[in-house]
PDB file of C-alpha atoms in Angstrom:
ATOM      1  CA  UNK A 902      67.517  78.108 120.582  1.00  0.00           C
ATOM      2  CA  UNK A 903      70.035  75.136 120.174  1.00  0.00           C
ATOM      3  CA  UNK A 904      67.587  72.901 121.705  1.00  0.00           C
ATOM      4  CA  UNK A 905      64.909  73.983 119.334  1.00  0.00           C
ATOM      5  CA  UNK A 906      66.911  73.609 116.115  1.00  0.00           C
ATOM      6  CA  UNK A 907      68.003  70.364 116.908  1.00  0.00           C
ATOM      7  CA  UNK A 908      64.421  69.181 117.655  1.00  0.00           C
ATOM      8  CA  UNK A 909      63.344  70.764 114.681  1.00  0.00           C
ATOM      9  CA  UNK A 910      65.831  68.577 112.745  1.00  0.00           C
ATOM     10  CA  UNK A 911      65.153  65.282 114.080  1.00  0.00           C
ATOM     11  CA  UNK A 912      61.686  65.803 113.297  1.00  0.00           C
ATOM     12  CA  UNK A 913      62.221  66.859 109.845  1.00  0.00           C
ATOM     13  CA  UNK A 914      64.500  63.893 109.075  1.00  0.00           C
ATOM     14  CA  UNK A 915      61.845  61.514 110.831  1.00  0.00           C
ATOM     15  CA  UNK A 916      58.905  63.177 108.850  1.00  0.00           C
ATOM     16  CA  UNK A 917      60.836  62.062 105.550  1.00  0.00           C
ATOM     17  CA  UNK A 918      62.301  59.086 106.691  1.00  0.00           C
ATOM     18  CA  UNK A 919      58.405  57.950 107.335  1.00  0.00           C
ATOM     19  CA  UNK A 920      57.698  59.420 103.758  1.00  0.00           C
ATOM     20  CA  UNK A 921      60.600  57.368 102.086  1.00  0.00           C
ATOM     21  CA  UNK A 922      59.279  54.164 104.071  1.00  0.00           C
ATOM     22  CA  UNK A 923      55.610  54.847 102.986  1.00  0.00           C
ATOM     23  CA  UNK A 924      56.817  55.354  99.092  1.00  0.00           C
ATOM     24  CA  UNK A 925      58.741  51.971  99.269  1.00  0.00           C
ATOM     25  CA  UNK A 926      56.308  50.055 101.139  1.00  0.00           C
ATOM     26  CA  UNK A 927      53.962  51.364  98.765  1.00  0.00           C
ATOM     27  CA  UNK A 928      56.103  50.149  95.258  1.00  0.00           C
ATOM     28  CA  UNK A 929      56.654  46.608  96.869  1.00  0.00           C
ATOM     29  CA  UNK A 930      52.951  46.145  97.813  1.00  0.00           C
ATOM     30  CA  UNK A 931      51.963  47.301  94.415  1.00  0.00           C
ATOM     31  CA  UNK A 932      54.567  44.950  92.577  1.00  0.00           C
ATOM     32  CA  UNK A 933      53.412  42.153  94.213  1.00  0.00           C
ATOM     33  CA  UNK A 934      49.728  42.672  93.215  1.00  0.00           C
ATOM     34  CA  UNK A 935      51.034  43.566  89.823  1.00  0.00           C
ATOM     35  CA  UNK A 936      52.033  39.943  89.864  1.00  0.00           C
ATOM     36  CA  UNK A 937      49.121  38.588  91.415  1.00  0.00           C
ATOM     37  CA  UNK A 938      47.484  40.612  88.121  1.00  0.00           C
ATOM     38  CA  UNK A 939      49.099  39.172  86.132  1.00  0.00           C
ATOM     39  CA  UNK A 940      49.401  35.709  86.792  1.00  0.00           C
ATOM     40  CA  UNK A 941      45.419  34.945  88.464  1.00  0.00           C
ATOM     41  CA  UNK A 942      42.279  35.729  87.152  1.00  0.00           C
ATOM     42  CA  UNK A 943      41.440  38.494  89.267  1.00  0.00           C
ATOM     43  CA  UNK A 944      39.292  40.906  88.162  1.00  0.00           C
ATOM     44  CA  UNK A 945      40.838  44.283  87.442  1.00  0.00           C
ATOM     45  CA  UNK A 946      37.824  45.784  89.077  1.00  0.00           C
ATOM     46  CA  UNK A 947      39.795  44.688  92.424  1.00  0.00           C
ATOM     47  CA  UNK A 948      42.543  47.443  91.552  1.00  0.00           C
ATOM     48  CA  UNK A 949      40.999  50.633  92.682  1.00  0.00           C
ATOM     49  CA  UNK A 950      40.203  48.997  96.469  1.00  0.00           C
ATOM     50  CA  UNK A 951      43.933  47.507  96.460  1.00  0.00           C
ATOM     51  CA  UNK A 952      45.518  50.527  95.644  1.00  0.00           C
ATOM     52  CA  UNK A 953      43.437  52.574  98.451  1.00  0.00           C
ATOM     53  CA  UNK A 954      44.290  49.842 100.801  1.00  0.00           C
ATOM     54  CA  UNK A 955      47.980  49.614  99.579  1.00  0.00           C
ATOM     55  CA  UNK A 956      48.261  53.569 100.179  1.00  0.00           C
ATOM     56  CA  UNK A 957      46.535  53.398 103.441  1.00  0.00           C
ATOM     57  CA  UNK A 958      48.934  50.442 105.075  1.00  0.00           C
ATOM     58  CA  UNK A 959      51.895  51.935 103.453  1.00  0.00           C
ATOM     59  CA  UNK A 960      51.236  55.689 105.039  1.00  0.00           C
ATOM     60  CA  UNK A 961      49.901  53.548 108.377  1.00  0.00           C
ATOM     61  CA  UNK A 962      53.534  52.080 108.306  1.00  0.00           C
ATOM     62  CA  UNK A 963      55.517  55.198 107.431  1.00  0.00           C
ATOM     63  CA  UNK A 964      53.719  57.446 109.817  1.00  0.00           C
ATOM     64  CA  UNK A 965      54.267  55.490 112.592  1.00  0.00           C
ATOM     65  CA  UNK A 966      57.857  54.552 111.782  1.00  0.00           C
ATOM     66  CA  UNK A 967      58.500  58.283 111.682  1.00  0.00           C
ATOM     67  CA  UNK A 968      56.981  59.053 114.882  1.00  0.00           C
ATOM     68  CA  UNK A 969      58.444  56.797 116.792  1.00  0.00           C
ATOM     69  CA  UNK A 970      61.677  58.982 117.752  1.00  0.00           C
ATOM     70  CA  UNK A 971      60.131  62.212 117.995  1.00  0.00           C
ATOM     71  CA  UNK A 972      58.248  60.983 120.946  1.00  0.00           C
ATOM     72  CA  UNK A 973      55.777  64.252 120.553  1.00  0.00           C
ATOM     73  CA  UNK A 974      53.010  65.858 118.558  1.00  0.00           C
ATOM     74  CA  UNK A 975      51.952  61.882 116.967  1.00  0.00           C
ATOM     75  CA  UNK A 976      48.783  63.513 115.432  1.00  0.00           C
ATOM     76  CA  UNK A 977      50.473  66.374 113.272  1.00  0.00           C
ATOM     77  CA  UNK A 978      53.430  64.544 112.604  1.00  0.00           C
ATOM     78  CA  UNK A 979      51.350  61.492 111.294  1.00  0.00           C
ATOM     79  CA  UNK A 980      49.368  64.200 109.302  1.00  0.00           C
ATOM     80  CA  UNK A 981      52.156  65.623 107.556  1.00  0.00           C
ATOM     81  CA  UNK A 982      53.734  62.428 106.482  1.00  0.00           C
ATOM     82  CA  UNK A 983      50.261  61.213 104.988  1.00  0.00           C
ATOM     83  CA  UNK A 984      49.194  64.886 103.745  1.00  0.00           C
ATOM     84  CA  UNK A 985      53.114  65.111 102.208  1.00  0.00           C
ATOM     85  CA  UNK A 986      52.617  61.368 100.779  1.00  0.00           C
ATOM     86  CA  UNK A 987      49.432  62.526  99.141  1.00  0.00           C
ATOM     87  CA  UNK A 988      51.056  65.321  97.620  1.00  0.00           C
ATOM     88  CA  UNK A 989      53.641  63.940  95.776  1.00  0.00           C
ATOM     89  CA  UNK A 990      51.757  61.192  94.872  1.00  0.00           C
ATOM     90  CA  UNK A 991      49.322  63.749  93.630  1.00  0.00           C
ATOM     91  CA  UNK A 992      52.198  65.912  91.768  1.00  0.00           C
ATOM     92  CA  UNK A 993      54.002  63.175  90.022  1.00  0.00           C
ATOM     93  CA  UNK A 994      50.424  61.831  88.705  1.00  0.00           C
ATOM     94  CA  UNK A 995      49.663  65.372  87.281  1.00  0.00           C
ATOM     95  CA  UNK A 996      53.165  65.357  85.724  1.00  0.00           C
ATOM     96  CA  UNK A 997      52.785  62.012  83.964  1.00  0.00           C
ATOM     97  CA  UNK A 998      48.891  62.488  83.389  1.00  0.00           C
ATOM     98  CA  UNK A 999      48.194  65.843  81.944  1.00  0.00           C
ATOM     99  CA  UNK A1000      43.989  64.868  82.234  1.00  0.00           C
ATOM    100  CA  UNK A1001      44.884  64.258  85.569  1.00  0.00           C
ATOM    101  CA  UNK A1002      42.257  65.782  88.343  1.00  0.00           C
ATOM    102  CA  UNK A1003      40.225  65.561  91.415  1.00  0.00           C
ATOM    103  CA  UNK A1004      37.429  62.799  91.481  1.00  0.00           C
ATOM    104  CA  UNK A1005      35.775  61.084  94.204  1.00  0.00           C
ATOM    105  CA  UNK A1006      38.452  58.637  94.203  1.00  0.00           C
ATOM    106  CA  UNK A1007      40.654  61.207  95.152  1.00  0.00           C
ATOM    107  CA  UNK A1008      38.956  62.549  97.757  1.00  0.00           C
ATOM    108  CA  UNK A1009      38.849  59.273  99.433  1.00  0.00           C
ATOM    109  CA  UNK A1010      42.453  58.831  98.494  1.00  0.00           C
ATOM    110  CA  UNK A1011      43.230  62.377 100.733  1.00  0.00           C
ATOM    111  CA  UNK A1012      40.894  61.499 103.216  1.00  0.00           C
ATOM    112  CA  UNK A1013      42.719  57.625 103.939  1.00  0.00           C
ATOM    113  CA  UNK A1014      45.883  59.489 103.610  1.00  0.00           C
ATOM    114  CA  UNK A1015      45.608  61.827 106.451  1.00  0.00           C
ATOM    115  CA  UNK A1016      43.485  59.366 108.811  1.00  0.00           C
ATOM    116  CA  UNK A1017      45.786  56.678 108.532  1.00  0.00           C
ATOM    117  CA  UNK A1018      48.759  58.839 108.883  1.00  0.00           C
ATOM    118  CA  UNK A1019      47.047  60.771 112.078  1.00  0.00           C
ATOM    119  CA  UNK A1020      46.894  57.030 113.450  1.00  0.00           C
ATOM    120  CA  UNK A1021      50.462  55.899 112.990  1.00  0.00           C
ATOM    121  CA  UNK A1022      50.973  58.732 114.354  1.00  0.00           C
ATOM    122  CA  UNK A1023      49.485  57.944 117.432  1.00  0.00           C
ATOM    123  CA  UNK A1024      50.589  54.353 117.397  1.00  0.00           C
ATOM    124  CA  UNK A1025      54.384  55.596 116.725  1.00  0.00           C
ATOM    125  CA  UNK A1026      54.164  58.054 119.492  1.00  0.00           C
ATOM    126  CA  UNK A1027      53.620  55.601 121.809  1.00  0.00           C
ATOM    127  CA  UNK A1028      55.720  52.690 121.081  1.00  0.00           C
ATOM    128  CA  UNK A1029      58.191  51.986 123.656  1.00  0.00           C
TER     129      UNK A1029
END
């Protein structure tokens, strides 16, 4: 039962530690295309794409930071830090967007969540 607990733990603090990277990876990427914005003449039809790619590398990243010490279980672990990503990402933009709902947008915003945090699952799982 020890043995369990203690497992249970590590993974819990590894799921959120992968969250945590995945939100800050996630603010730096986005401040530096904020700059890029602001200071080129890109289009702001570019944003949309970036932020999906931003969101995707960021959960990659996070997901398979946080696997790499639980060792076990890559593809639910990786899940859960994408599908937990999503969430709050989805919560705090309901909070601060009372319009706020589901498009096709978000759909494809879910659906890069959890297959990019299935694979850095994988690819945390078995790093060395």
């Amino acid at each position: 039962m020890e043995n369990y607990k203690t497992n249970f733990e590590e993974t819990t603090k590894s799921i959120f530690k992968g969250i945590g990277i995945a939100m800050i990876s996630t603010v730096i990427m986005l401040l530096i295309f904020s700059i890029i914005l602001a200071y080129t003449n890109t289009s702001e039809n570019t944003i949309t794409p970036v932020i999906i790619v931003v969101t995707g590398i960021s959960i990659l990243l996070g997901s398979s930071i946080g696997s790499i010490k639980i060792k076990k279980n890559g593809i639910i672990n990786g899940g859960l830090i994408g599908g937990i990503y999503i969430l709050i990402l989805y919560l705090i933009s309901s909070i601060l967007n009372w319009r706020f709902g589901l498009n096709i947008q978000s759909i494809i915003m879910i659906a890069v969540g959890m297959i990019f945090g299935i694979l850095g699952g994988i690819i945390g799982v078995n790093k060395k």
